[in-house]
XYZ file of C-alpha atoms in Angstrom:
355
model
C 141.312 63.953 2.634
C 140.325 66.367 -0.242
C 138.402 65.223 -3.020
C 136.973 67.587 -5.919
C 133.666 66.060 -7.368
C 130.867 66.293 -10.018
C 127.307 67.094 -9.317
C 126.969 63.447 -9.083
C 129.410 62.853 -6.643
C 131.928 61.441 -8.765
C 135.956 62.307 -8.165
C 136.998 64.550 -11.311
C 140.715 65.892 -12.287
C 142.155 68.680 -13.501
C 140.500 72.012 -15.310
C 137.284 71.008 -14.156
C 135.432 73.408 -12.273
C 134.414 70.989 -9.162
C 132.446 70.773 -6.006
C 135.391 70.733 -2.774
C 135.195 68.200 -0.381
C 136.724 67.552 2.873
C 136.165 64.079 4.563
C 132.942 64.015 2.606
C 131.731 66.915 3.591
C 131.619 70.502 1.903
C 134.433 73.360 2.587
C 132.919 76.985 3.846
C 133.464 79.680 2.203
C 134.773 81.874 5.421
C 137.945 83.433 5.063
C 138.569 81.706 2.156
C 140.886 82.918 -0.113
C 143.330 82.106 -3.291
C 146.165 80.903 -1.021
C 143.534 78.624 0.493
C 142.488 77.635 -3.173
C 146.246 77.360 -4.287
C 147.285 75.420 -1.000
C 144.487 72.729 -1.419
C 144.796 72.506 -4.918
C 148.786 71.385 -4.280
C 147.187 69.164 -1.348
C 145.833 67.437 -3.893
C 148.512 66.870 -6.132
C 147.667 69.737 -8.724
C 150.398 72.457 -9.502
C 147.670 75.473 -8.830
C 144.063 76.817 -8.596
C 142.362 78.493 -11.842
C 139.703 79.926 -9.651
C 138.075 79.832 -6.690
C 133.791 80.463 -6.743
C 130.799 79.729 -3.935
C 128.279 77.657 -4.847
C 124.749 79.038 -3.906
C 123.629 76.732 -1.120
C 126.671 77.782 1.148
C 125.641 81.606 1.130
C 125.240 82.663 4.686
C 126.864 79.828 6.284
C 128.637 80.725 9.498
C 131.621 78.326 9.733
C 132.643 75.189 8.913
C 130.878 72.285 11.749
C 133.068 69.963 13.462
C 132.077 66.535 12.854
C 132.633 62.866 14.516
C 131.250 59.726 13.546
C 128.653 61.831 11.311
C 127.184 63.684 14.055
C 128.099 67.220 15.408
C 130.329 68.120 18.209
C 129.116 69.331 21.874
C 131.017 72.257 23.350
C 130.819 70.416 26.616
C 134.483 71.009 27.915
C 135.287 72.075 24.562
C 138.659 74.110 25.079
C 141.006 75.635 22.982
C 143.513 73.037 23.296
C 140.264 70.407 22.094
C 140.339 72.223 19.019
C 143.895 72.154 18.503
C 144.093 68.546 19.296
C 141.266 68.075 16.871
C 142.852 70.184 13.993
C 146.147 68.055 14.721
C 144.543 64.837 14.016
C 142.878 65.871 11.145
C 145.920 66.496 9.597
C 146.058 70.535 10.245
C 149.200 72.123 12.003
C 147.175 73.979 14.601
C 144.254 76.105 15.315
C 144.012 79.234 13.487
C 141.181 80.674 15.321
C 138.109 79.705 17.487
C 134.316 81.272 17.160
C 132.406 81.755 20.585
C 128.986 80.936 19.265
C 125.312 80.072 20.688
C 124.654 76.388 21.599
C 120.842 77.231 22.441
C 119.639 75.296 19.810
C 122.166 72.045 19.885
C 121.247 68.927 21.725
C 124.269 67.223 23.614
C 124.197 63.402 25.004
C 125.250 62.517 28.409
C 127.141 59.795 27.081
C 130.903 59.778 26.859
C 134.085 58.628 28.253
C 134.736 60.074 31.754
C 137.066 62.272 32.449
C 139.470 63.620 34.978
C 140.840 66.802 35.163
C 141.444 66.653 31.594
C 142.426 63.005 31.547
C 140.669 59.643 30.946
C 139.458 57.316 33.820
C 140.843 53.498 34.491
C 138.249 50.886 34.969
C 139.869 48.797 37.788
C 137.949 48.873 40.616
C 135.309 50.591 38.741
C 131.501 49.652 39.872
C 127.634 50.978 39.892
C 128.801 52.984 42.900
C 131.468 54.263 41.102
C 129.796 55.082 38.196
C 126.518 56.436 40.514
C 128.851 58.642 42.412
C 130.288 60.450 39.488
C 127.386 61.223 37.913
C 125.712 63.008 40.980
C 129.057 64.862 40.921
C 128.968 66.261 37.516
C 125.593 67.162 39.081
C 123.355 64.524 37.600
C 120.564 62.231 39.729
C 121.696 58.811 38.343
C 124.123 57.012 36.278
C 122.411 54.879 33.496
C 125.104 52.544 33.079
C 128.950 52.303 32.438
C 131.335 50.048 29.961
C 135.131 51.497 29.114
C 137.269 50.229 25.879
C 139.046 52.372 23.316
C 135.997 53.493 21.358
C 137.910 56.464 20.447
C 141.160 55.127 20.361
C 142.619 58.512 18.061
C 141.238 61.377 20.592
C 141.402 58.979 23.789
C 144.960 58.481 23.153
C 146.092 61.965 23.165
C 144.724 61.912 26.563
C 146.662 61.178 29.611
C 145.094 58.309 32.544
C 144.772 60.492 35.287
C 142.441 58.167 37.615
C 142.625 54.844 38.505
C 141.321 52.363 41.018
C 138.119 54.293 41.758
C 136.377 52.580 44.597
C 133.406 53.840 45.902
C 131.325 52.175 49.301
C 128.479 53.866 48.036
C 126.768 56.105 45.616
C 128.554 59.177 47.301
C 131.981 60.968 45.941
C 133.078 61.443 49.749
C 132.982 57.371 49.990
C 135.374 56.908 47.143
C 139.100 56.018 47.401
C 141.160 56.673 44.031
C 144.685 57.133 42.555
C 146.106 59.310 40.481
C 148.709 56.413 39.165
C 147.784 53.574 36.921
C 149.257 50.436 35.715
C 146.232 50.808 32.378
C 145.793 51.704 28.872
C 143.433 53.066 26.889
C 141.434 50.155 26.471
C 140.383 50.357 30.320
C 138.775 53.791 29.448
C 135.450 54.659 31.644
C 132.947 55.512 29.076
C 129.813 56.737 30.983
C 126.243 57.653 30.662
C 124.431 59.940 33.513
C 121.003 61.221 33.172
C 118.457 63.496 35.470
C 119.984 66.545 36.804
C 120.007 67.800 41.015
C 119.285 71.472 38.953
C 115.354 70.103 38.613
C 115.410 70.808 42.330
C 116.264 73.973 44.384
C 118.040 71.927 46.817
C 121.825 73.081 46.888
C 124.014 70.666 46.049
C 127.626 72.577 47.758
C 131.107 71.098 48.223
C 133.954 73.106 49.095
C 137.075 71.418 47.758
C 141.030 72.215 47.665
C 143.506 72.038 44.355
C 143.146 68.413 43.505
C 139.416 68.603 44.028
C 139.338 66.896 47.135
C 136.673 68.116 50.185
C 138.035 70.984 52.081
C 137.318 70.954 55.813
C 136.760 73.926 58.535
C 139.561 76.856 58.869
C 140.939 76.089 55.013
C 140.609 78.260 51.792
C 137.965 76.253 49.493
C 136.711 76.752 46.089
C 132.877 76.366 46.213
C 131.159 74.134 44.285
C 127.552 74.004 43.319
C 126.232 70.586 41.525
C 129.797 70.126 40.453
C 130.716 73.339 39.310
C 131.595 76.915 40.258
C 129.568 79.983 41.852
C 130.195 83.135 40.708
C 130.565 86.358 42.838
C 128.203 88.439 41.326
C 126.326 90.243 44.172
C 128.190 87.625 46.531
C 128.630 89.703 50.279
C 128.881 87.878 53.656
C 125.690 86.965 53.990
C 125.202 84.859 51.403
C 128.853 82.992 52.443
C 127.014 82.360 55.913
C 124.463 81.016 54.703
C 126.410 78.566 52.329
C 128.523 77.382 55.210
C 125.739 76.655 57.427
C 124.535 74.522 54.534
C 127.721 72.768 54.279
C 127.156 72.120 58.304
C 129.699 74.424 59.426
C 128.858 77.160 62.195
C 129.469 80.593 60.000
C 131.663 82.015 57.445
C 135.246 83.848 58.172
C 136.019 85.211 54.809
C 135.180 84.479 51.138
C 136.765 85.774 48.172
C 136.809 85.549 44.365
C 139.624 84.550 41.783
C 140.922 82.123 39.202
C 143.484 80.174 41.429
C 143.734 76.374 41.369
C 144.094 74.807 38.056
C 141.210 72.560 38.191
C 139.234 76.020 37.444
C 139.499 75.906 33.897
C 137.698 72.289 33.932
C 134.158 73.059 35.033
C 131.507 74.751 34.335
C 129.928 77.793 36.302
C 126.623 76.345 37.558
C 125.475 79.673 39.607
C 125.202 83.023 39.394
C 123.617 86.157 41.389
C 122.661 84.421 44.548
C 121.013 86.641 47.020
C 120.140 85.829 50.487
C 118.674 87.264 53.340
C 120.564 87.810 56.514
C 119.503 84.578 59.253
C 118.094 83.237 56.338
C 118.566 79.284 55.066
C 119.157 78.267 51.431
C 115.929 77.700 50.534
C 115.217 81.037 50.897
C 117.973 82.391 48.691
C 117.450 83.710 45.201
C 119.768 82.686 42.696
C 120.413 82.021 38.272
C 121.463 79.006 36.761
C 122.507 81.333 33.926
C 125.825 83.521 33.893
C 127.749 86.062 32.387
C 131.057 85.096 34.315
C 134.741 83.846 33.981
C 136.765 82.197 36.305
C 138.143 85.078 37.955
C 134.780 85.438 39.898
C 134.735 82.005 41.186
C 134.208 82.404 45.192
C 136.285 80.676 47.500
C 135.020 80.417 50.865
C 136.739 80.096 54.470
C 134.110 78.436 56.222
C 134.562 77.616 60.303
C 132.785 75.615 63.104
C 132.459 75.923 66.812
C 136.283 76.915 67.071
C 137.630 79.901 65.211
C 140.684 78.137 63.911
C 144.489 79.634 64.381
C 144.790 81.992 60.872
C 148.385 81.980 61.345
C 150.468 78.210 61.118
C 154.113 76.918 60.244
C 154.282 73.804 57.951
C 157.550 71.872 57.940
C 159.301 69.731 54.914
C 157.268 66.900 55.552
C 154.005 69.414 55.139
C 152.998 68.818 58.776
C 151.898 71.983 60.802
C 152.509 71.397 64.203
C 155.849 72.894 63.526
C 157.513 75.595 65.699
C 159.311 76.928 62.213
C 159.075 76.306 58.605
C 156.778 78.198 55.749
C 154.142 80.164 57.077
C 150.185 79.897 56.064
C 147.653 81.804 57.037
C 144.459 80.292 56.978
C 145.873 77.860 54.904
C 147.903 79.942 51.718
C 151.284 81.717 52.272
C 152.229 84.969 52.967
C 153.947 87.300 50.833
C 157.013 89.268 52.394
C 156.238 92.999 50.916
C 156.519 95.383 54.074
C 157.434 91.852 56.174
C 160.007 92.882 59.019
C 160.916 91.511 62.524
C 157.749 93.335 64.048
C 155.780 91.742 62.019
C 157.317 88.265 62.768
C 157.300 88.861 66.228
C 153.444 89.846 66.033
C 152.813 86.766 64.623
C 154.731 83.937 66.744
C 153.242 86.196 69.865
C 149.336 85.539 68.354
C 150.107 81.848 67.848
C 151.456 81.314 71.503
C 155.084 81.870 71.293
């Protein structure tokens, strides 16, 4: 993995004072040290380092670039435990630290393996309308095409399959049928290439979904999703969560809040920021940024309604049905939390559901 070389690229032994390379590529300087020097040095089957000096051409470098294939890395769902996995199969015991740093300037391609919350995708069952589907749900116009093998095979099989049998009736996520079982391997991996972007238009793109990112109906707690990812709550009131229901088709908004609860969260990106709406007014109206300066914790959940108000207050039984007359009680779909709970309050509640 570690080679020392002349300045003509040719491998060189001991007491040499030697260029260090690291999978063919050069070693930054940052927080290098003579432990570093000494460790490598025994890497490489010497007893110790003499020295440790910076050639010129590294001055002001600010890191040491993650590589694949030749190419950089894209920070695209880039996570912590990425980097760890990466530093594991490199032959590192871990991550010692991470660098949040500006991506401006990088250029990422839309083509990769899909992914599922964190896991790869199977191929049976997988079509154009599958593939079409997915990519307007990441938020994209189109899908360019589709094939699935273990290009990767290393990084794909650290991965769990968390999708299979994706079946779609047409180009539309709410037509597809899936499972999150699978009789595959690796080698039936979705790899997947998208291109255009809904964010060209001002059009909102919403869905409101639940905790295995499934669509969320009328009367339940949703995460809201814009183009496939998250809205922060910055300047988010009431109005704008009317507005954003009515766009969704529902009649009006009950309630909306903010917070980092299901843990899909941590998997997308946060597509929109400040929006700002007029009351009565429709989407197109509303000002918003495609920018942010968010985290999770702001993400809004909305409780969106239609005609009906719905009952806040239901029981759900073992079998998870709620048409119960006992069994865990929800209110507008999450529990409730017994601090200050007593028989009044019990009684207050089976009286405003009908008992």
């Amino acid at each position: 993995i570690f080679q020392l070389i002349n300045e003509n690229g040719n491998p060189v032994g001991a007491n040499v004072e030697a260029l260090l390379t690291y999978q063919g590529g050069t070693v930054c300087d940052d927080y290098f040290t003579d432990n570093s020097a000494n460790a490598i040095c025994k890497e490489m089957g010497f007893s110790h380092s003499e020295e440790a000096v910076v050639s010129p051409q590294s001055t002001g470098s600010s890191g040491i670039n993650a590589e694949y294939g030749g190419g950089t890395v894209c920070d695209d769902y880039f996570t912590d435990n990425s980097a760890n996995a990466i530093c594991k199969e490199m032959g590192f015991s871990h991550l010692q630290s991470s660098l949040e740093i500006s991506l401006d300037d990088v250029s990422c391609s839309d083509e990769d393996w899909s992914s599922y919350q964190g896991g790869t995708v199977c191929d049976d069952y997988f079509t154009d309308n599958s593939a079409n589907a997915i990519c307007k749900e990441m938020g994209f116009s189109h899908s360019e095409g589709w094939t699935s093998g273990s290009v990767r095979h290393d990084l794909q099989s650290s991965l769990e399959i968390s999708l299979d049998d994706v079946s779609c009736s047409d180009e539309d996520w709410s037509s597809c049928s899936y499972d999150t079982s699978h009789n595959c391997a690796h080698s039936e991996d979705v790899y997947l290439e998208c291109a255009g972007s809904s964010d060209e238009s001002t059009e909102g793109n919403f869905r409101l979904v639940n905790g295995l990112g499934e669509s969320a109906g009328p009367g339940e707690w949703a995460l809201l999703l814009y183009n496939g990812g998250t809205v922060c709550d910055d300047g988010f009131e009431m109005t704008e969560a009317d507005v954003i229901c009515k766009e969704l088709g529902f009649s009006s908004a009950l309630d909306h809040k903010n917070g980092a609860f299901l843990d899909i969260q941590d998997n997308l990106s946060i597509n929109l920021d400040d929006v700002d709406c007029s009351e009565g007014s429709s989407w197109s109206d509303c000002g918003f940024s495609m920018d942010h300066n968010c985290g999770h914790s702001e993400d809004v959940f909305l409780l969106c309604i239609g005609e009906e108000i719905p009952q806040p207050f239901t029981l759900m039984d073992e079998n998870q049905q709620t048409n119960s007359n006992s069994g865990l009680l929800l209110y507008y779909g999450g529990t409730v939390c017994d601090d200050s709970f007593d028989l009044n309050a019990a009684n207050a509640i089976c009286n405003a559901m009908g008992y």
